[in-house]
Amino acid sequence: MDTIQIKDKKFTVSIKEQDILKEVARVANEINCNLAGKNPLFLSVLNGSFMFTADLMKRITIPCEISFVKLASYQGVSSTGVIKEVIGITEDLTDRTVVIVEDIVDTGLTMQRLLETLGTRNPKEIHIASLLVKPDKLKVDLNIEYVAMEIPNDFIVGYGLDYDGFGRNYPDIYTVVEE
Ligand SMILES: O=P(O)(O)OC[C@H]1O[C@H](OP(=O)(O)OP(=O)(O)O)[C@H](O)[C@@H]1O
Ligand SMILES: Nc1nc2[nH]cnc2c(=O)[nH]1
């Protein structure tokens, strides 16, 4: 399927699953090397990161834990700039090596909020792993150490990412077709 329709928008395939998985494997290898011996706690940010998290974690070979947090700032196709509360942190982060696992960093405001919130819980270190980054949209300075792919500003769906709740189930990534 090279083009799909979701509600009022057409999307065309832009990154195939096998290309995504190649980059996910590379990121997993980097984490396996860099965080060996640190028993990292991976914190996956729902909903969008569920597919990336699953594929990444299957390739993490060092002892680790995984948990999930949730927040939302995005509606439709543009950032509202409204950052909601982080919910679901049940673990003690004291002296832990934490890896935030996100599907996409766009403006970076969500990530900034996460870093602020997690930072108050005395972790030893916090690292960021994001499937996608839109470098031209970033509004804040972030050290995103583990990035699978950098992409242009266009709105995308698939591989966990949605348009109005739909499209998360596609294994490939699709870019909106402006009409
Ligand atoms: O860098 P930003 O401009 O802050 O945008 C990035 C955030 O937007 C998406 O979440 P969304 O709120 O759409 O929730 P979802 O993961 O449930 O789709 C994505 O998962 C990031 O958390
Ligand atoms: N689905 C989706 N969510 C986003 N959140 C920030 N950027 C995007 C995007 O391009 N697509």
Short mmCIF file of C-alpha atoms and ligand atoms in Angstrom, two decimals:
data_model
loop_
_atom_site.label_atom_id
_atom_site.label_comp_id
_atom_site.label_asym_id
_atom_site.label_seq_id
_atom_site.Cartn_x
_atom_site.Cartn_y
_atom_site.Cartn_z
CA MET A 1 0.00 0.00 0.00
CA ASP A 2 1.78 3.11 -1.18
CA THR A 3 -1.00 5.58 -0.42
CA ILE A 4 -3.62 5.49 2.32
CA GLN A 5 -6.59 7.63 3.24
CA ILE A 6 -7.26 8.51 6.88
CA LYS A 7 -10.38 10.58 7.41
CA ASP A 8 -9.98 13.70 5.21
CA LYS A 9 -6.27 13.25 4.44
CA LYS A 10 -4.18 11.27 1.97
CA PHE A 11 -0.79 9.93 2.96
CA THR A 12 1.98 8.42 0.88
CA VAL A 13 4.54 5.92 2.12
CA SER A 14 7.84 7.59 3.06
CA ILE A 15 9.81 5.15 5.26
CA LYS A 16 9.39 1.39 4.82
CA GLU A 17 9.32 -0.96 7.80
CA GLN A 18 12.59 -2.65 6.84
CA ASP A 19 14.39 0.70 6.74
CA ILE A 20 12.90 1.67 10.09
CA LEU A 21 14.02 -1.63 11.64
CA LYS A 22 17.58 -1.20 10.34
CA GLU A 23 17.88 2.10 12.21
CA VAL A 24 16.14 0.72 15.31
CA ALA A 25 18.72 -2.09 15.40
CA ARG A 26 21.55 0.45 15.11
CA VAL A 27 20.16 2.48 18.04
CA ALA A 28 19.72 -0.70 20.11
CA ASN A 29 23.35 -1.63 19.48
CA GLU A 30 24.51 1.83 20.57
CA ILE A 31 22.49 1.55 23.79
CA ASN A 32 23.76 -2.00 24.42
CA CYS A 33 27.34 -0.73 24.17
CA ASN A 34 26.95 2.56 26.02
CA LEU A 35 24.73 1.48 28.91
CA ALA A 36 26.15 -1.97 29.65
CA GLY A 37 26.42 -2.54 33.41
CA LYS A 38 23.99 0.29 34.23
CA ASN A 39 20.73 -1.72 34.43
CA PRO A 40 18.81 1.05 32.64
CA LEU A 41 15.14 1.72 33.18
CA PHE A 42 13.45 2.40 29.85
CA LEU A 43 10.46 4.74 30.16
CA SER A 44 8.29 4.48 27.08
CA VAL A 45 6.04 7.46 26.40
CA LEU A 46 2.58 6.25 25.34
CA ASN A 47 0.73 6.12 23.05
CA GLY A 48 2.86 6.80 20.01
CA SER A 49 6.01 4.97 21.06
CA PHE A 50 4.47 1.53 21.56
CA MET A 51 5.71 0.06 18.27
CA PHE A 52 9.18 1.61 18.45
CA THR A 53 9.46 0.47 22.07
CA ALA A 54 8.57 -3.12 21.20
CA ASP A 55 11.03 -3.33 18.30
CA LEU A 56 13.77 -1.55 20.27
CA MET A 57 13.39 -3.68 23.39
CA LYS A 58 13.58 -6.93 21.39
CA ARG A 59 17.07 -5.86 20.41
CA ILE A 60 18.28 -4.72 23.85
CA THR A 61 20.51 -7.46 25.19
CA ILE A 62 21.72 -5.89 28.47
CA PRO A 63 19.84 -6.33 31.78
CA CYS A 64 17.15 -3.64 31.96
CA GLU A 65 13.65 -2.76 33.09
CA ILE A 66 10.82 -1.17 31.17
CA SER A 67 7.87 0.94 32.23
CA PHE A 68 5.38 3.28 30.58
CA VAL A 69 4.30 6.88 31.10
CA LYS A 70 1.69 8.96 29.38
CA LEU A 71 1.04 12.57 28.46
CA ALA A 72 -0.42 14.35 25.49
CA SER A 73 0.10 17.72 23.85
CA TYR A 74 -0.89 17.16 20.24
CA GLN A 75 -4.29 17.36 18.56
CA GLY A 76 -4.93 17.17 14.82
CA VAL A 77 -1.86 18.13 12.82
CA SER A 78 -0.33 21.02 14.78
CA SER A 79 1.12 21.38 18.25
CA THR A 80 -1.25 23.09 20.67
CA GLY A 81 1.65 24.03 22.87
CA VAL A 82 -0.41 22.81 25.83
CA ILE A 83 1.64 20.35 27.80
CA LYS A 84 -0.25 17.97 30.04
CA GLU A 85 0.83 16.21 33.19
CA VAL A 86 3.11 13.19 33.13
CA ILE A 87 1.25 10.22 34.58
CA GLY A 88 2.21 6.68 35.46
CA ILE A 89 5.67 6.97 37.03
CA THR A 90 5.46 4.27 39.68
CA GLU A 91 9.16 3.33 39.90
CA ASP A 92 11.69 4.79 42.29
CA LEU A 93 14.09 6.63 39.95
CA THR A 94 16.66 7.40 42.64
CA ASP A 95 20.17 6.72 41.26
CA ARG A 96 18.75 4.99 38.18
CA THR A 97 19.94 5.32 34.62
CA VAL A 98 16.74 6.28 32.81
CA VAL A 99 16.20 6.13 29.04
CA ILE A 100 13.14 8.01 27.76
CA VAL A 101 11.74 6.24 24.69
CA GLU A 102 9.72 8.51 22.37
CA ASP A 103 8.31 8.09 18.88
CA ILE A 104 8.96 11.67 17.80
CA VAL A 105 10.52 14.90 19.00
CA ASP A 106 8.91 17.80 17.15
CA THR A 107 8.99 21.13 19.03
CA GLY A 108 10.70 19.34 21.93
CA LEU A 109 8.27 20.81 24.47
CA THR A 110 6.97 17.40 25.50
CA MET A 111 10.50 16.14 26.05
CA GLN A 112 11.44 19.25 28.00
CA ARG A 113 8.45 18.68 30.29
CA LEU A 114 9.40 15.02 30.76
CA LEU A 115 12.99 15.92 31.63
CA GLU A 116 11.80 18.50 34.19
CA THR A 117 9.42 16.02 35.80
CA LEU A 118 11.80 13.06 35.86
CA GLY A 119 14.67 15.28 37.01
CA THR A 120 12.91 15.96 40.32
CA ARG A 121 13.07 12.24 41.18
CA ASN A 122 16.85 12.04 41.64
CA PRO A 123 17.84 9.78 38.74
CA LYS A 124 21.58 9.22 38.22
CA GLU A 125 21.29 10.11 34.53
CA ILE A 126 18.61 10.55 31.89
CA HIS A 127 19.14 9.63 28.23
CA ILE A 128 16.76 10.19 25.32
CA ALA A 129 15.97 7.70 22.56
CA SER A 130 13.63 8.92 19.83
CA LEU A 131 12.59 7.11 16.69
CA LEU A 132 12.17 10.40 14.83
CA VAL A 133 13.35 13.98 15.21
CA LYS A 134 12.24 17.01 13.17
CA PRO A 135 15.37 19.16 13.64
CA ASP A 136 13.85 22.22 11.95
CA LYS A 137 10.90 22.27 14.35
CA LEU A 138 12.88 22.09 17.60
CA LYS A 139 12.18 25.05 19.89
CA VAL A 140 14.34 23.97 22.81
CA ASP A 141 17.89 22.76 23.24
CA LEU A 142 17.89 18.99 23.84
CA ASN A 143 20.62 16.38 23.92
CA ILE A 144 18.93 13.55 22.01
CA GLU A 145 21.65 10.91 22.06
CA TYR A 146 19.80 8.09 20.34
CA VAL A 147 17.94 9.03 17.15
CA ALA A 148 16.81 6.47 14.58
CA MET A 149 15.94 8.99 11.86
CA GLU A 150 15.78 12.74 11.25
CA ILE A 151 12.85 13.82 9.08
CA PRO A 152 11.50 17.02 7.48
CA ASN A 153 8.66 19.05 9.00
CA ASP A 154 5.78 17.26 7.24
CA PHE A 155 3.09 15.53 9.26
CA ILE A 156 3.47 11.74 9.34
CA VAL A 157 1.51 8.70 10.49
CA GLY A 158 2.11 4.98 10.95
CA TYR A 159 4.45 2.85 13.05
CA GLY A 160 2.67 4.06 16.19
CA LEU A 161 1.95 7.64 15.11
CA ASP A 162 -1.63 8.72 14.54
CA TYR A 163 -3.82 11.20 12.76
CA ASP A 164 -6.76 11.87 15.03
CA GLY A 165 -6.39 8.47 16.68
CA PHE A 166 -6.10 6.48 13.45
CA GLY A 167 -3.15 5.08 11.54
CA ARG A 168 -1.01 3.85 14.42
CA ASN A 169 -1.25 0.24 13.21
CA TYR A 170 0.57 0.67 9.88
CA PRO A 171 4.06 -0.92 9.91
CA ASP A 172 5.44 1.73 7.51
CA ILE A 173 5.59 5.52 7.98
CA TYR A 174 3.47 7.73 5.71
CA THR A 175 3.70 11.46 4.95
CA VAL A 176 0.65 13.65 4.43
CA VAL A 177 -0.08 14.69 0.85
CA GLU A 178 -0.93 18.39 0.79
CA GLU A 179 -3.83 18.95 -1.63
O1 LIG B 1 7.96 17.65 20.48
P1 LIG B 1 6.50 17.96 20.64
O2 LIG B 1 6.05 19.09 19.72
O3 LIG B 1 6.11 18.21 22.05
O4 LIG B 1 5.67 16.72 20.08
C1 LIG B 1 6.04 15.40 20.34
C2 LIG B 1 4.96 14.68 21.08
O5 LIG B 1 3.79 14.56 20.25
C3 LIG B 1 3.40 13.21 20.18
O6 LIG B 1 2.55 12.87 21.24
P2 LIG B 1 0.98 13.05 21.24
O7 LIG B 1 0.65 14.16 22.18
O8 LIG B 1 0.47 13.15 19.82
O9 LIG B 1 0.43 11.75 21.92
P3 LIG B 1 0.46 10.23 21.42
O10 LIG B 1 1.85 9.72 21.72
O11 LIG B 1 -0.57 9.58 22.26
O12 LIG B 1 0.16 10.18 19.94
C4 LIG B 1 4.70 12.44 20.36
O13 LIG B 1 4.47 11.14 20.82
C5 LIG B 1 5.44 13.26 21.37
O14 LIG B 1 5.13 12.90 22.69
N1 LIG B 2 1.25 11.69 14.20
C1 LIG B 2 2.14 12.66 14.40
N2 LIG B 2 2.34 13.14 15.63
C2 LIG B 2 3.27 14.12 15.76
N3 LIG B 2 3.68 14.76 16.87
C3 LIG B 2 4.61 15.64 16.50
N4 LIG B 2 4.84 15.58 15.18
C4 LIG B 2 4.01 14.62 14.70
C5 LIG B 2 3.78 14.08 13.38
O1 LIG B 2 4.37 14.46 12.36
N5 LIG B 2 2.83 13.10 13.31
#
